Short mmCIF file of C-alpha atoms and ligand atoms in Angstrom, two decimals:
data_model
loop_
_atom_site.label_atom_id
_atom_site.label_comp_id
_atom_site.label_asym_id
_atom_site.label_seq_id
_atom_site.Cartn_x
_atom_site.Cartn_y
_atom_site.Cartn_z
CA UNK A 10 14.29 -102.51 -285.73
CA UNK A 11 10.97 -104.05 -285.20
CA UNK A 12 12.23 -107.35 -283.86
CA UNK A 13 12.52 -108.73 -280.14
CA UNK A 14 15.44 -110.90 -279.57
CA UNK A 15 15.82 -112.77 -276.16
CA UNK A 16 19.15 -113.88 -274.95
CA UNK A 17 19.15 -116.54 -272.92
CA UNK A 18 22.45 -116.70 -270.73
CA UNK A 19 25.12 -113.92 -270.76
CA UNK A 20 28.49 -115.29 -270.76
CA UNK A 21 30.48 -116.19 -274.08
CA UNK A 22 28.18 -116.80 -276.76
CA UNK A 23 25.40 -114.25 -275.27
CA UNK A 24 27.94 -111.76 -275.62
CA UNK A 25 28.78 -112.59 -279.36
CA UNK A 26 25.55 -112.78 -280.37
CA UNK A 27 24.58 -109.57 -278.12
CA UNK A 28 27.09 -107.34 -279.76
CA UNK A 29 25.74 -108.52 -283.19
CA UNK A 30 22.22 -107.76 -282.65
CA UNK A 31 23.12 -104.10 -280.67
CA UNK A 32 25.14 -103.33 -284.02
CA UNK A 33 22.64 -104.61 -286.63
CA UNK A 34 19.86 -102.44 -284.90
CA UNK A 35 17.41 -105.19 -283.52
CA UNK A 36 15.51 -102.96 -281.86
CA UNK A 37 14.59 -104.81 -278.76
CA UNK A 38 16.98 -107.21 -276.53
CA UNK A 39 16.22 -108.89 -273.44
CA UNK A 40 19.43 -109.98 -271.72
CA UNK A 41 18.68 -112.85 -269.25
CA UNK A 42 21.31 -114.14 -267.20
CA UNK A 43 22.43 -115.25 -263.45
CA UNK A 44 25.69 -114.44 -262.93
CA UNK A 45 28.18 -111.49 -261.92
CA UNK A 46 31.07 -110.90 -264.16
CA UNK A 47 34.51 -112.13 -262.95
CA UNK A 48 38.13 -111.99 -264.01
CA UNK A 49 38.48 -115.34 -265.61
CA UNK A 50 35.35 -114.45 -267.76
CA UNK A 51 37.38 -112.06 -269.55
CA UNK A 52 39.49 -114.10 -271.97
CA UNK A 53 36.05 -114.94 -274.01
CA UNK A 54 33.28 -112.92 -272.93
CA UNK A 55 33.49 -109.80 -275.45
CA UNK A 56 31.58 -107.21 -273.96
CA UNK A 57 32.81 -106.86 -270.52
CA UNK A 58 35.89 -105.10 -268.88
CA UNK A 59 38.32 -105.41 -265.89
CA UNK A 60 35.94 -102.79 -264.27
CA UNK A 61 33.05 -104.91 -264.59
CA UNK A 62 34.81 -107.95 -262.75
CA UNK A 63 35.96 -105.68 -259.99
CA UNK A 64 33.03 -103.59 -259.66
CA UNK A 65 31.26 -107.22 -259.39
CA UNK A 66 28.27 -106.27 -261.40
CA UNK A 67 25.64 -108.58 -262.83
CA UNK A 68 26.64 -109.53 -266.81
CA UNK A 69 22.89 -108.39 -267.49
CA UNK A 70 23.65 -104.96 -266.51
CA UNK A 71 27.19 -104.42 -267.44
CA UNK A 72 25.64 -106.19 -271.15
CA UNK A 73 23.07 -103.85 -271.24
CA UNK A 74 25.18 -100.61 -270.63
CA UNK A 75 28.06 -101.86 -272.91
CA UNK A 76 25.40 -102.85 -275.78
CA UNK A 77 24.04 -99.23 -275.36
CA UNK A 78 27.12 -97.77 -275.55
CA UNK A 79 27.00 -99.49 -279.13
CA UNK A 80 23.63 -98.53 -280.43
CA UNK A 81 21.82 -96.08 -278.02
CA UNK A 82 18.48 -96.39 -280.29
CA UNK A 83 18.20 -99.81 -279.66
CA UNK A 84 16.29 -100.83 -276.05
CA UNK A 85 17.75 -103.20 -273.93
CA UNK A 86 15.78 -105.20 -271.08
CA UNK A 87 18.40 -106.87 -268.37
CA UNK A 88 17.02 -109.41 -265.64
CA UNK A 89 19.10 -110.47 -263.18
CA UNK A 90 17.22 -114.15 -263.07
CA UNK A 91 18.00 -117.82 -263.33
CA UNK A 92 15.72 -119.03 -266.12
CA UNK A 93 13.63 -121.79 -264.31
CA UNK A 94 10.48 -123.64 -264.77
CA UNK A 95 8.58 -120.64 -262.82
CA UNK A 96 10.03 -117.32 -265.15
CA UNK A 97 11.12 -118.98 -268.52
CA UNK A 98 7.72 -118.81 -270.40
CA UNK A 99 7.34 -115.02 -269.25
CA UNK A 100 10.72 -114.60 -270.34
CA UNK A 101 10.34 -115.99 -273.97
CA UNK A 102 6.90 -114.09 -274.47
CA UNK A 103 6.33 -111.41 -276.83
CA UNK A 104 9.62 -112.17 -278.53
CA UNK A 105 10.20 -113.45 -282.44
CA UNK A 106 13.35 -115.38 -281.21
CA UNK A 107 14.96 -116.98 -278.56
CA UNK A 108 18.93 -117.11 -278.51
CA UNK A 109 20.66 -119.79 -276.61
CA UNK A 110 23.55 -118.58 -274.49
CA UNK A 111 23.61 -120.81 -271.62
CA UNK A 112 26.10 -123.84 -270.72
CA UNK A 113 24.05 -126.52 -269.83
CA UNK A 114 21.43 -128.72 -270.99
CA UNK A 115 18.75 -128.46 -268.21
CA UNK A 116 18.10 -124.77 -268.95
CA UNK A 117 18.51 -126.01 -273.11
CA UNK A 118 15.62 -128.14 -272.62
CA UNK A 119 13.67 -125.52 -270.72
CA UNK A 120 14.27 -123.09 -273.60
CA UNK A 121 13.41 -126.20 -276.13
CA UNK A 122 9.92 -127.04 -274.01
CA UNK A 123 8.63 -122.97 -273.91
CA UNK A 124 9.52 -122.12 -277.44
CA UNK A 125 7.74 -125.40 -278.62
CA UNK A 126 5.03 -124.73 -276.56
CA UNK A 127 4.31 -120.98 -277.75
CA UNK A 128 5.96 -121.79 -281.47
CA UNK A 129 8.84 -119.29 -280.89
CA UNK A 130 11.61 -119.88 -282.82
CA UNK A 131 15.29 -120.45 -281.50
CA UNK A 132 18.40 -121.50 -281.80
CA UNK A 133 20.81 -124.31 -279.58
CA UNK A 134 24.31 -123.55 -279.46
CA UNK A 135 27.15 -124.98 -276.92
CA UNK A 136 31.21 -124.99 -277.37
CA UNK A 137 33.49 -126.73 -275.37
CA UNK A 138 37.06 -126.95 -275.60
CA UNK A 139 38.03 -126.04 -279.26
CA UNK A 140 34.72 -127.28 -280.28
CA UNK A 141 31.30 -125.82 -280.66
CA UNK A 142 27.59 -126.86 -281.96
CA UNK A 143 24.33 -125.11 -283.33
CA UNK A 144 21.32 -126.08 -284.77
CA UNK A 145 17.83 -123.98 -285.47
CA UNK A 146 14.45 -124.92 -284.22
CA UNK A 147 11.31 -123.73 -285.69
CA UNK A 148 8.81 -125.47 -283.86
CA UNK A 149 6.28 -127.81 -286.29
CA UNK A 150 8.38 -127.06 -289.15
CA UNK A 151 11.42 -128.88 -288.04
CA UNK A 152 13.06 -130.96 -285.20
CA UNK A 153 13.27 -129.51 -282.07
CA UNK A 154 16.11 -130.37 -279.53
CA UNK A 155 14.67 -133.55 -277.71
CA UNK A 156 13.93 -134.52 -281.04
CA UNK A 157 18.00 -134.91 -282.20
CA UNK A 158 18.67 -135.42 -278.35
CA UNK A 159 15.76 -137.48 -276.63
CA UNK A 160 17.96 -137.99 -273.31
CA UNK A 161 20.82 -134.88 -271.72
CA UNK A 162 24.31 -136.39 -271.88
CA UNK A 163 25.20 -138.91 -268.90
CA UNK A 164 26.70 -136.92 -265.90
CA UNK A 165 30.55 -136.93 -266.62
CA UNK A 166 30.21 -138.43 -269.77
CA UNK A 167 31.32 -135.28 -271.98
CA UNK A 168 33.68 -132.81 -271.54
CA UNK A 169 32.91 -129.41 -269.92
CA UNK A 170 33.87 -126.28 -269.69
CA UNK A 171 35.60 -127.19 -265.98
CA UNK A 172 37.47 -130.22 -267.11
CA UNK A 173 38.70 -128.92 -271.11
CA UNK A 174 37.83 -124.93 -270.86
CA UNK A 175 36.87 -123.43 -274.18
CA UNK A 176 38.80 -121.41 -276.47
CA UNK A 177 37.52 -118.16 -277.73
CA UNK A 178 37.97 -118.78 -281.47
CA UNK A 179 34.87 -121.41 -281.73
CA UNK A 180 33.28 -118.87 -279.69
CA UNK A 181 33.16 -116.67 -282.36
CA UNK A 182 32.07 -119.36 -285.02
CA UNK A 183 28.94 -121.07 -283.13
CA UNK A 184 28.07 -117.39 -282.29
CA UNK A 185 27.97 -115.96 -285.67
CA UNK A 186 26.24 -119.18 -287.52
CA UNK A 187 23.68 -118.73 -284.40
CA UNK A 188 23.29 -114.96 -285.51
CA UNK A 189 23.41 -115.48 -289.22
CA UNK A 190 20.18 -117.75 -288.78
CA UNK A 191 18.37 -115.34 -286.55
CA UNK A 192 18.98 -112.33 -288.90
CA UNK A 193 17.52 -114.93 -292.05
CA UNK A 194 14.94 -115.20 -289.58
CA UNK A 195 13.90 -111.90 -288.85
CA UNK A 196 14.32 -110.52 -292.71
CA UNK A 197 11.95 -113.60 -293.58
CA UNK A 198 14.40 -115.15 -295.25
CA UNK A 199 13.62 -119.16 -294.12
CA UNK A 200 14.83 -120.84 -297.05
CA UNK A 201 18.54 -119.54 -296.65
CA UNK A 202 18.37 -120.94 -292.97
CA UNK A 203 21.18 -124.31 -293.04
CA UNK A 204 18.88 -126.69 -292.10
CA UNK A 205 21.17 -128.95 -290.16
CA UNK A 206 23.41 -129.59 -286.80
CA UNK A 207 26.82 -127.89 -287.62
CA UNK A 208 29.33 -128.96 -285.69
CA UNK A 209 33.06 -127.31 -285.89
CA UNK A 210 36.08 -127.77 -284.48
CA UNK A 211 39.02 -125.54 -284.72
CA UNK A 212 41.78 -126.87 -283.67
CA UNK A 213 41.10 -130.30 -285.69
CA UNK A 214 40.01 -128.79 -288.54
CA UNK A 215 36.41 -130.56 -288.82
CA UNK A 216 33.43 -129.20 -290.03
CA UNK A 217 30.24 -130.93 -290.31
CA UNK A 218 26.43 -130.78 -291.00
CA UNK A 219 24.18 -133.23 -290.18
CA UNK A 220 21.08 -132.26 -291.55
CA UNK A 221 17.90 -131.85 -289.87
CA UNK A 222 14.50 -132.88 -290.46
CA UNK A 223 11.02 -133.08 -289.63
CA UNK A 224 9.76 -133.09 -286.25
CA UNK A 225 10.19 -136.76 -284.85
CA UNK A 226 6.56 -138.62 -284.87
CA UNK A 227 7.59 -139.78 -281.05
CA UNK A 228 9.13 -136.57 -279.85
CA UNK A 229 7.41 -136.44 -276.40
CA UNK A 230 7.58 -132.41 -276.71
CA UNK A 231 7.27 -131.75 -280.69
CA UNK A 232 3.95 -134.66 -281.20
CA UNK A 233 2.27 -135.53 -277.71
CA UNK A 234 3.31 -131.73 -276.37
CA UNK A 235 4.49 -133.24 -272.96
CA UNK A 236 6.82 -130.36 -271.40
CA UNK A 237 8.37 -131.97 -268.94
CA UNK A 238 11.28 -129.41 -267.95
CA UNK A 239 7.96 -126.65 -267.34
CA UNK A 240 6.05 -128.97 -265.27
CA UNK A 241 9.00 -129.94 -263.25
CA UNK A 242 6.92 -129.08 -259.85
CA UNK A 243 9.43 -129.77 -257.21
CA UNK A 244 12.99 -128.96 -258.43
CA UNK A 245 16.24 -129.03 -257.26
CA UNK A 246 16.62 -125.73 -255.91
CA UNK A 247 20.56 -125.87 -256.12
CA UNK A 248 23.18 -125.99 -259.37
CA UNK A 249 26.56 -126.25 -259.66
CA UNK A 250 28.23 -123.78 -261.96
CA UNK A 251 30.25 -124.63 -264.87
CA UNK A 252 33.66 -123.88 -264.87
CA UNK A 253 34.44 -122.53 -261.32
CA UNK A 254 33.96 -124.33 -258.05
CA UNK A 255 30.56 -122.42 -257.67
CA UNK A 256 27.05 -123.88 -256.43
CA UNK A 257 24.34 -122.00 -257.01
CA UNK A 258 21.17 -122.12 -254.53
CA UNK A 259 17.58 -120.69 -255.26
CA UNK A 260 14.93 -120.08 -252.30
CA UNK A 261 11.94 -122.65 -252.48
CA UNK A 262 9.57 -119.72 -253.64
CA UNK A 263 10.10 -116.64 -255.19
CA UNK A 264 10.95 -113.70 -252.80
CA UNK A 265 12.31 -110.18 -253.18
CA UNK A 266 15.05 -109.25 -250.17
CA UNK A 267 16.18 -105.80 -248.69
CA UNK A 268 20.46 -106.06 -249.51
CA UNK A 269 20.92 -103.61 -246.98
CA UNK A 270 19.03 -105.37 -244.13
CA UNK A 271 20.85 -108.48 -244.81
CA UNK A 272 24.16 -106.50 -244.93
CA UNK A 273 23.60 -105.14 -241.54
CA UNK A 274 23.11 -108.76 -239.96
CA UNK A 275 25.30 -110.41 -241.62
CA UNK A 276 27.74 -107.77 -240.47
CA UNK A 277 28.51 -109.99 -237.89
CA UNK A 278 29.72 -113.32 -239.11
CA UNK A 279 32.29 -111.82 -241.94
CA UNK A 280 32.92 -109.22 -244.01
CA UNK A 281 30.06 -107.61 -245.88
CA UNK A 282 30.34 -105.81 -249.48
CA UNK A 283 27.11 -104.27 -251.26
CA UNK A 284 25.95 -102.54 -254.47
CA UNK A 285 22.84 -101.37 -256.62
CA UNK A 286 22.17 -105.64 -257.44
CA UNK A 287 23.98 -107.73 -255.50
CA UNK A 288 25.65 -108.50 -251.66
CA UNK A 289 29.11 -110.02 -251.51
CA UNK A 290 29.76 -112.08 -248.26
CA UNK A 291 33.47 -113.80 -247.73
CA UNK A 292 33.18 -116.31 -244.13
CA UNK A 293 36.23 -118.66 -243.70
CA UNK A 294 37.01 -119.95 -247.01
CA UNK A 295 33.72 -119.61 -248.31
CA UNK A 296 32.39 -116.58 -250.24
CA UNK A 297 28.56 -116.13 -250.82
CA UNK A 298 26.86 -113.75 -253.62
CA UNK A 299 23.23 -112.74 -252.50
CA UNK A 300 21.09 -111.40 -255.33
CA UNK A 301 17.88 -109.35 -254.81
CA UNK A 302 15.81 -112.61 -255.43
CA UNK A 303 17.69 -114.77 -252.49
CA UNK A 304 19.32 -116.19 -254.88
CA UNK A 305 23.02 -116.65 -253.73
CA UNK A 306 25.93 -118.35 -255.68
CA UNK A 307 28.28 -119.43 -253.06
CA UNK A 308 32.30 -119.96 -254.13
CA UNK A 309 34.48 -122.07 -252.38
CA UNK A 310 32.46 -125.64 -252.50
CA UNK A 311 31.60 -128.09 -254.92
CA UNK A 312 29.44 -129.52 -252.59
CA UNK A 313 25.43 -129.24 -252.86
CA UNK A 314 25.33 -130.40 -249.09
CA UNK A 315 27.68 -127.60 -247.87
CA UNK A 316 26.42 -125.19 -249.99
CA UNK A 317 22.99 -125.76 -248.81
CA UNK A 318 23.66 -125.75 -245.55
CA UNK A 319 25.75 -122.08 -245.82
CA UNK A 320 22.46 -120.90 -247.64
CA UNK A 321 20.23 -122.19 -244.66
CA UNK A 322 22.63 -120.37 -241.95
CA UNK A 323 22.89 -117.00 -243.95
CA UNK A 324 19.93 -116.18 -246.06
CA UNK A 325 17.73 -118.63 -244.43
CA UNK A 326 14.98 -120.73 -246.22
ZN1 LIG B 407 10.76 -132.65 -280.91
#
Protein backbone atom coordinates (compact mmCIF):
# COMPACT_ATOMS: atom_id res chain seq x y z
CA UNK A 1 0.00 0.00 0.00
CA UNK A 2 2.96 2.14 0.54
CA UNK A 3 4.59 1.50 -2.80
CA UNK A 4 4.69 3.68 -6.13
CA UNK A 5 4.67 1.68 -9.23
CA UNK A 6 5.18 3.46 -12.68
CA UNK A 7 3.94 1.93 -15.81
CA UNK A 8 5.60 2.75 -18.60
CA UNK A 9 3.40 2.17 -21.84
CA UNK A 10 -0.31 1.11 -21.69
CA UNK A 11 -1.09 -1.39 -24.21
CA UNK A 12 -0.73 -5.30 -23.59
CA UNK A 13 1.64 -5.91 -20.98
CA UNK A 14 0.82 -2.42 -19.09
CA UNK A 15 -2.50 -3.71 -18.82
CA UNK A 16 -1.46 -7.16 -17.30
CA UNK A 17 0.72 -5.86 -15.05
CA UNK A 18 -1.82 -2.82 -14.23
CA UNK A 19 -4.62 -5.09 -13.26
CA UNK A 20 -2.15 -6.99 -10.97
CA UNK A 21 -0.92 -4.15 -9.05
CA UNK A 22 -4.80 -2.40 -8.81
CA UNK A 23 -5.78 -5.94 -7.26
CA UNK A 24 -2.77 -6.54 -4.95
CA UNK A 25 -3.35 -2.96 -3.43
CA UNK A 26 -0.10 -1.06 -4.55
CA UNK A 27 -1.19 1.91 -3.41
CA UNK A 28 0.09 4.30 -5.96
CA UNK A 29 0.17 3.80 -9.98
CA UNK A 30 1.24 6.11 -12.51
CA UNK A 31 -0.06 5.04 -15.92
CA UNK A 32 2.08 6.61 -18.71
CA UNK A 33 1.19 6.10 -22.13
CA UNK A 34 0.60 7.82 -25.76
CA UNK A 35 -1.98 6.30 -27.36
CA UNK A 36 -5.95 6.15 -27.71
CA UNK A 37 -7.52 2.81 -27.44
CA UNK A 38 -8.74 1.16 -30.71
CA UNK A 39 -10.63 -1.90 -31.85
CA UNK A 40 -7.78 -4.09 -32.83
CA UNK A 41 -6.26 -3.42 -29.30
CA UNK A 42 -8.90 -5.45 -27.89
CA UNK A 43 -7.90 -9.06 -28.54
CA UNK A 44 -4.85 -8.53 -25.88
CA UNK A 45 -5.17 -5.48 -24.01
CA UNK A 46 -7.20 -6.67 -20.77
CA UNK A 47 -8.55 -3.73 -19.31
CA UNK A 48 -10.28 -1.95 -21.99
CA UNK A 49 -13.78 -2.31 -23.72
CA UNK A 50 -15.57 -1.78 -27.10
CA UNK A 51 -16.70 1.57 -25.46
CA UNK A 52 -13.31 2.68 -24.91
CA UNK A 53 -12.29 2.14 -28.70
CA UNK A 54 -15.37 3.96 -29.85
CA UNK A 55 -15.48 6.59 -27.37
CA UNK A 56 -11.65 7.04 -28.62
CA UNK A 57 -10.29 7.74 -25.22
CA UNK A 58 -6.65 7.82 -24.18
CA UNK A 59 -5.56 4.07 -22.65
CA UNK A 60 -4.22 6.26 -19.61
CA UNK A 61 -7.61 7.32 -18.76
CA UNK A 62 -9.80 4.50 -19.72
CA UNK A 63 -6.68 2.38 -17.46
CA UNK A 64 -7.10 4.53 -14.77
CA UNK A 65 -11.00 4.41 -14.49
CA UNK A 66 -11.09 0.60 -15.20
CA UNK A 67 -8.17 -0.01 -12.49
CA UNK A 68 -10.40 2.05 -10.06
CA UNK A 69 -13.24 0.28 -10.74
CA UNK A 70 -10.99 -2.66 -9.30
CA UNK A 71 -9.58 -1.20 -6.16
CA UNK A 72 -11.08 2.31 -5.43
CA UNK A 73 -8.46 2.74 -2.38
CA UNK A 74 -5.71 2.54 -4.52
CA UNK A 75 -4.65 6.14 -6.42
CA UNK A 76 -4.04 6.16 -9.87
CA UNK A 77 -2.00 9.02 -11.79
CA UNK A 78 -2.73 8.88 -15.84
CA UNK A 79 -0.55 11.14 -18.29
CA UNK A 80 -1.42 11.32 -21.57
CA UNK A 81 2.54 11.72 -22.68
CA UNK A 82 5.09 10.14 -24.93
CA UNK A 83 7.96 9.28 -22.59
CA UNK A 84 10.92 11.27 -24.19
CA UNK A 85 14.26 12.51 -23.26
CA UNK A 86 12.49 15.88 -21.87
CA UNK A 87 9.55 14.06 -19.29
CA UNK A 88 11.03 10.52 -18.59
CA UNK A 89 13.21 11.38 -15.49
CA UNK A 90 10.13 13.38 -13.95
CA UNK A 91 8.17 10.52 -14.79
CA UNK A 92 10.31 7.79 -12.99
CA UNK A 93 10.82 10.11 -9.81
CA UNK A 94 9.53 9.41 -6.51
CA UNK A 95 8.69 5.88 -7.55
CA UNK A 96 10.27 2.35 -6.02
CA UNK A 97 9.78 0.75 -9.53
CA UNK A 98 9.56 1.24 -12.98
CA UNK A 99 7.45 -1.31 -15.16
CA UNK A 100 8.19 -1.70 -18.78
CA UNK A 101 5.13 -1.72 -21.01
CA UNK A 102 6.23 -0.22 -24.13
CA UNK A 103 7.06 -1.91 -27.68
CA UNK A 104 10.14 -0.59 -28.67
CA UNK A 105 13.63 -0.29 -27.74
CA UNK A 106 14.29 3.52 -28.01
CA UNK A 107 11.87 4.30 -25.15
CA UNK A 108 13.57 0.72 -23.35
CA UNK A 109 16.77 2.41 -23.32
CA UNK A 110 15.34 5.68 -22.09
CA UNK A 111 13.71 3.80 -19.20
CA UNK A 112 17.25 1.76 -18.81
CA UNK A 113 19.38 5.34 -18.82
CA UNK A 114 16.83 7.24 -15.97
CA UNK A 115 16.45 4.31 -13.68
CA UNK A 116 20.33 3.80 -13.78
CA UNK A 117 20.84 7.20 -13.32
CA UNK A 118 18.52 7.71 -10.11
CA UNK A 119 19.08 3.75 -9.01
CA UNK A 120 15.35 2.93 -9.52
CA UNK A 121 14.71 -0.39 -10.05
CA UNK A 122 12.82 -1.94 -13.14
CA UNK A 123 11.99 -4.42 -15.16
CA UNK A 124 12.39 -5.04 -19.41
CA UNK A 125 9.81 -7.03 -20.91
CA UNK A 126 8.79 -7.36 -24.83
CA UNK A 127 6.64 -10.30 -26.67
CA UNK A 128 6.31 -10.74 -30.13
CA UNK A 129 4.54 -13.26 -31.98
CA UNK A 130 4.11 -16.32 -29.61
CA UNK A 131 7.17 -15.23 -27.88
CA UNK A 132 8.00 -12.94 -25.04
CA UNK A 133 11.19 -11.75 -22.83
CA UNK A 134 11.92 -10.23 -19.26
CA UNK A 135 14.70 -9.57 -17.28
CA UNK A 136 15.12 -7.31 -13.84
CA UNK A 137 17.47 -4.47 -13.40
CA UNK A 138 18.61 -3.22 -10.14
CA UNK A 139 20.98 -0.70 -10.97
CA UNK A 140 24.81 -1.41 -9.35
CA UNK A 141 23.68 -4.66 -8.19
CA UNK A 142 23.19 -6.25 -11.50
CA UNK A 143 23.30 -5.75 -15.35
CA UNK A 144 21.31 -3.27 -16.70
CA UNK A 145 19.84 -3.46 -20.31
CA UNK A 146 22.78 -1.98 -22.49
CA UNK A 147 24.71 -4.16 -20.47
CA UNK A 148 23.02 -7.71 -22.06
CA UNK A 149 22.18 -5.49 -25.20
CA UNK A 150 25.06 -2.86 -25.92
CA UNK A 151 23.49 -1.99 -29.51
CA UNK A 152 19.05 -1.92 -30.33
CA UNK A 153 18.35 -4.65 -32.89
CA UNK A 154 19.19 -3.68 -36.68
CA UNK A 155 16.09 -1.99 -38.33
CA UNK A 156 14.12 -4.99 -39.88
CA UNK A 157 16.22 -7.42 -38.48
CA UNK A 158 13.57 -8.97 -35.90
CA UNK A 159 10.19 -9.57 -36.06
CA UNK A 160 7.54 -7.07 -34.84
CA UNK A 161 4.45 -6.76 -33.77
CA UNK A 162 3.38 -5.40 -37.60
CA UNK A 163 5.01 -8.17 -39.51
CA UNK A 164 4.19 -11.54 -36.84
CA UNK A 165 1.44 -9.83 -34.35
CA UNK A 166 1.52 -11.26 -30.86
CA UNK A 167 -0.65 -13.66 -29.28
CA UNK A 168 -2.26 -12.97 -25.99
CA UNK A 169 -1.16 -16.11 -24.14
CA UNK A 170 2.73 -14.95 -23.79
CA UNK A 171 1.12 -11.83 -22.89
CA UNK A 172 0.04 -13.15 -19.88
CA UNK A 173 3.39 -15.03 -19.06
CA UNK A 174 6.08 -12.06 -19.59
CA UNK A 175 3.43 -10.00 -17.65
CA UNK A 176 3.11 -12.04 -14.62
CA UNK A 177 7.06 -13.05 -14.28
CA UNK A 178 7.42 -9.03 -14.72
CA UNK A 179 4.88 -8.66 -11.71
CA UNK A 180 6.07 -11.56 -9.66
CA UNK A 181 9.59 -9.72 -9.49
CA UNK A 182 8.16 -6.35 -8.67
CA UNK A 183 5.95 -7.71 -5.81
CA UNK A 184 9.55 -9.69 -4.42
CA UNK A 185 10.64 -6.30 -4.82
CA UNK A 186 8.42 -4.30 -2.94
CA UNK A 187 7.96 -7.04 0.11
CA UNK A 188 11.94 -6.89 0.22
CA UNK A 189 12.19 -10.06 -0.83
CA UNK A 190 15.58 -9.71 -3.36
CA UNK A 191 16.90 -13.02 -3.01
CA UNK A 192 13.70 -14.81 -4.50
CA UNK A 193 14.09 -12.37 -7.58
CA UNK A 194 15.23 -15.05 -10.86
CA UNK A 195 18.20 -13.47 -11.57
CA UNK A 196 18.29 -14.08 -15.28
CA UNK A 197 16.79 -13.24 -18.98
CA UNK A 198 13.72 -15.62 -19.30
CA UNK A 199 12.75 -16.09 -22.47
CA UNK A 200 9.39 -18.23 -23.39
CA UNK A 201 7.76 -19.27 -26.14
CA UNK A 202 4.39 -20.80 -26.30
CA UNK A 203 3.68 -22.14 -29.16
CA UNK A 204 7.25 -24.00 -29.38
CA UNK A 205 7.30 -24.99 -26.12
CA UNK A 206 10.78 -23.32 -25.03
CA UNK A 207 11.63 -21.94 -21.93
CA UNK A 208 14.86 -20.51 -21.02
CA UNK A 209 17.01 -18.52 -18.50
CA UNK A 210 20.04 -17.07 -19.19
CA UNK A 211 21.30 -15.84 -16.14
CA UNK A 212 22.36 -12.47 -15.34
CA UNK A 213 25.22 -10.96 -13.75
CA UNK A 214 27.13 -8.17 -12.57
CA UNK A 215 27.07 -4.91 -14.11
CA UNK A 216 29.45 -5.06 -17.26
CA UNK A 217 32.96 -3.20 -16.36
CA UNK A 218 32.45 -1.37 -20.03
CA UNK A 219 28.76 -0.71 -19.84
CA UNK A 220 28.83 2.93 -21.12
CA UNK A 221 25.58 3.58 -18.79
CA UNK A 222 26.13 1.05 -15.68
CA UNK A 223 30.42 2.11 -15.21
CA UNK A 224 31.26 5.51 -17.07
CA UNK A 225 27.35 6.74 -16.40
CA UNK A 226 27.12 8.09 -20.06
CA UNK A 227 23.17 8.42 -20.71
CA UNK A 228 23.04 8.81 -24.01
CA UNK A 229 19.15 8.29 -24.78
CA UNK A 230 18.65 11.53 -21.91
CA UNK A 231 21.10 13.70 -23.54
CA UNK A 232 19.78 13.03 -26.93
CA UNK A 233 19.48 17.04 -27.57
CA UNK A 234 18.04 17.18 -30.99
CA UNK A 235 15.68 14.20 -31.61
CA UNK A 236 13.66 12.94 -34.12
CA UNK A 237 10.51 14.48 -33.38
CA UNK A 238 8.47 11.76 -35.38
CA UNK A 239 7.84 7.68 -34.72
CA UNK A 240 6.23 5.23 -36.45
CA UNK A 241 3.85 3.10 -34.47
CA UNK A 242 4.06 -0.53 -34.10
CA UNK A 243 1.56 -2.54 -35.48
CA UNK A 244 -0.75 -0.14 -37.45
CA UNK A 245 0.21 2.11 -40.31
CA UNK A 246 0.49 5.04 -37.73
CA UNK A 247 3.34 7.84 -37.50
CA UNK A 248 3.47 9.62 -34.66
CA UNK A 249 4.77 13.43 -34.68
CA UNK A 250 5.80 15.56 -31.53
CA UNK A 251 6.12 19.56 -31.73
CA UNK A 252 9.88 20.73 -31.46
CA UNK A 253 9.12 22.13 -27.86
CA UNK A 254 6.71 21.41 -25.43
CA UNK A 255 3.35 23.31 -25.81
CA UNK A 256 -0.14 23.02 -24.34
CA UNK A 257 -3.08 23.67 -27.22
CA UNK A 258 -6.80 24.85 -26.88
CA UNK A 259 -8.80 21.44 -28.74
CA UNK A 260 -11.59 23.58 -29.27
CA UNK A 261 -9.77 26.43 -31.11
CA UNK A 262 -8.14 24.00 -33.33
CA UNK A 263 -11.54 22.27 -33.90
CA UNK A 264 -13.09 25.42 -35.06
CA UNK A 265 -10.28 26.01 -37.82
CA UNK A 266 -9.80 22.98 -38.80
CA UNK A 267 -13.53 22.90 -39.38
CA UNK A 268 -12.77 23.73 -42.67
CA UNK A 269 -10.51 21.26 -44.34
CA UNK A 270 -12.50 17.92 -43.03
CA UNK A 271 -14.46 16.64 -40.59
CA UNK A 272 -13.73 17.52 -36.98
CA UNK A 273 -14.50 15.17 -33.80
CA UNK A 274 -13.54 16.33 -30.10
CA UNK A 275 -13.55 15.16 -26.46
CA UNK A 276 -12.26 15.90 -22.79
CA UNK A 277 -8.29 14.69 -24.26
CA UNK A 278 -8.07 14.42 -27.61
CA UNK A 279 -9.25 15.94 -31.40
CA UNK A 280 -10.00 13.46 -34.16
CA UNK A 281 -9.45 14.90 -37.74
CA UNK A 282 -10.27 12.47 -40.97
CA UNK A 283 -8.91 14.66 -44.55
CA UNK A 284 -8.83 12.44 -47.72
CA UNK A 285 -7.49 9.21 -46.68
CA UNK A 286 -5.63 10.48 -43.92
CA UNK A 287 -6.87 10.67 -40.31
CA UNK A 288 -4.97 12.82 -37.67
CA UNK A 289 -5.29 12.46 -33.65
CA UNK A 290 -4.32 15.86 -31.92
CA UNK A 291 -3.56 15.51 -28.21
CA UNK A 292 -3.53 18.46 -25.75
CA UNK A 293 0.37 18.55 -26.06
CA UNK A 294 0.38 18.94 -30.14
CA UNK A 295 1.15 15.81 -30.22
CA UNK A 296 -0.80 14.15 -33.16
CA UNK A 297 -0.62 10.45 -34.35
CA UNK A 298 -1.67 10.58 -37.88
CA UNK A 299 -3.25 7.08 -39.59
CA UNK A 300 -3.16 6.43 -43.03
CA UNK A 301 0.84 6.78 -43.86
CA UNK A 302 3.82 4.98 -43.18
CA UNK A 303 5.64 7.71 -44.34
CA UNK A 304 7.72 10.16 -41.91
CA UNK A 305 7.84 12.68 -44.95
CA UNK A 306 4.02 12.73 -45.44
CA UNK A 307 3.28 12.60 -42.07
CA UNK A 308 5.38 15.52 -41.35
CA UNK A 309 4.26 17.46 -43.82
CA UNK A 310 0.22 16.81 -42.72
CA UNK A 311 1.52 17.89 -39.16
CA UNK A 312 3.12 21.18 -40.64
CA UNK A 313 -0.28 22.05 -42.66
CA UNK A 314 -2.66 21.25 -39.65
CA UNK A 315 -1.19 21.82 -36.27
CA UNK A 316 1.62 23.82 -37.52
CA UNK A 317 5.23 23.79 -36.07
ZN1 LIG B 1 24.96 -1.57 -17.86
Amino acid sequence: MNSCVVIIGCGALGSAQAESFARAGIGKLRIVDRDFVEFSNLQRQTLFTESDAADRLPKAIAAAHHLQERNSEIEIEPEIVDANHSNIERLVSSCDLVMDGTDNFATRYLINDACVKHRIKWIYGAAVGSYGVTMTVRPGATACLRCIFPEPPAAASAPTCDTAGVIMPVISVVAAVQVAEALKILTANEDDLHQGLMQFDVWRNEWRRISVGSPAVNCPTCARREFASLDAGSQDFAAVLCGRQAIQVSPSQPTQINLTSLGARLAAAGEVKVNDYLLRFRTGEFEMTIFKDARSIIRGTDDVTTARSLYARFVGN
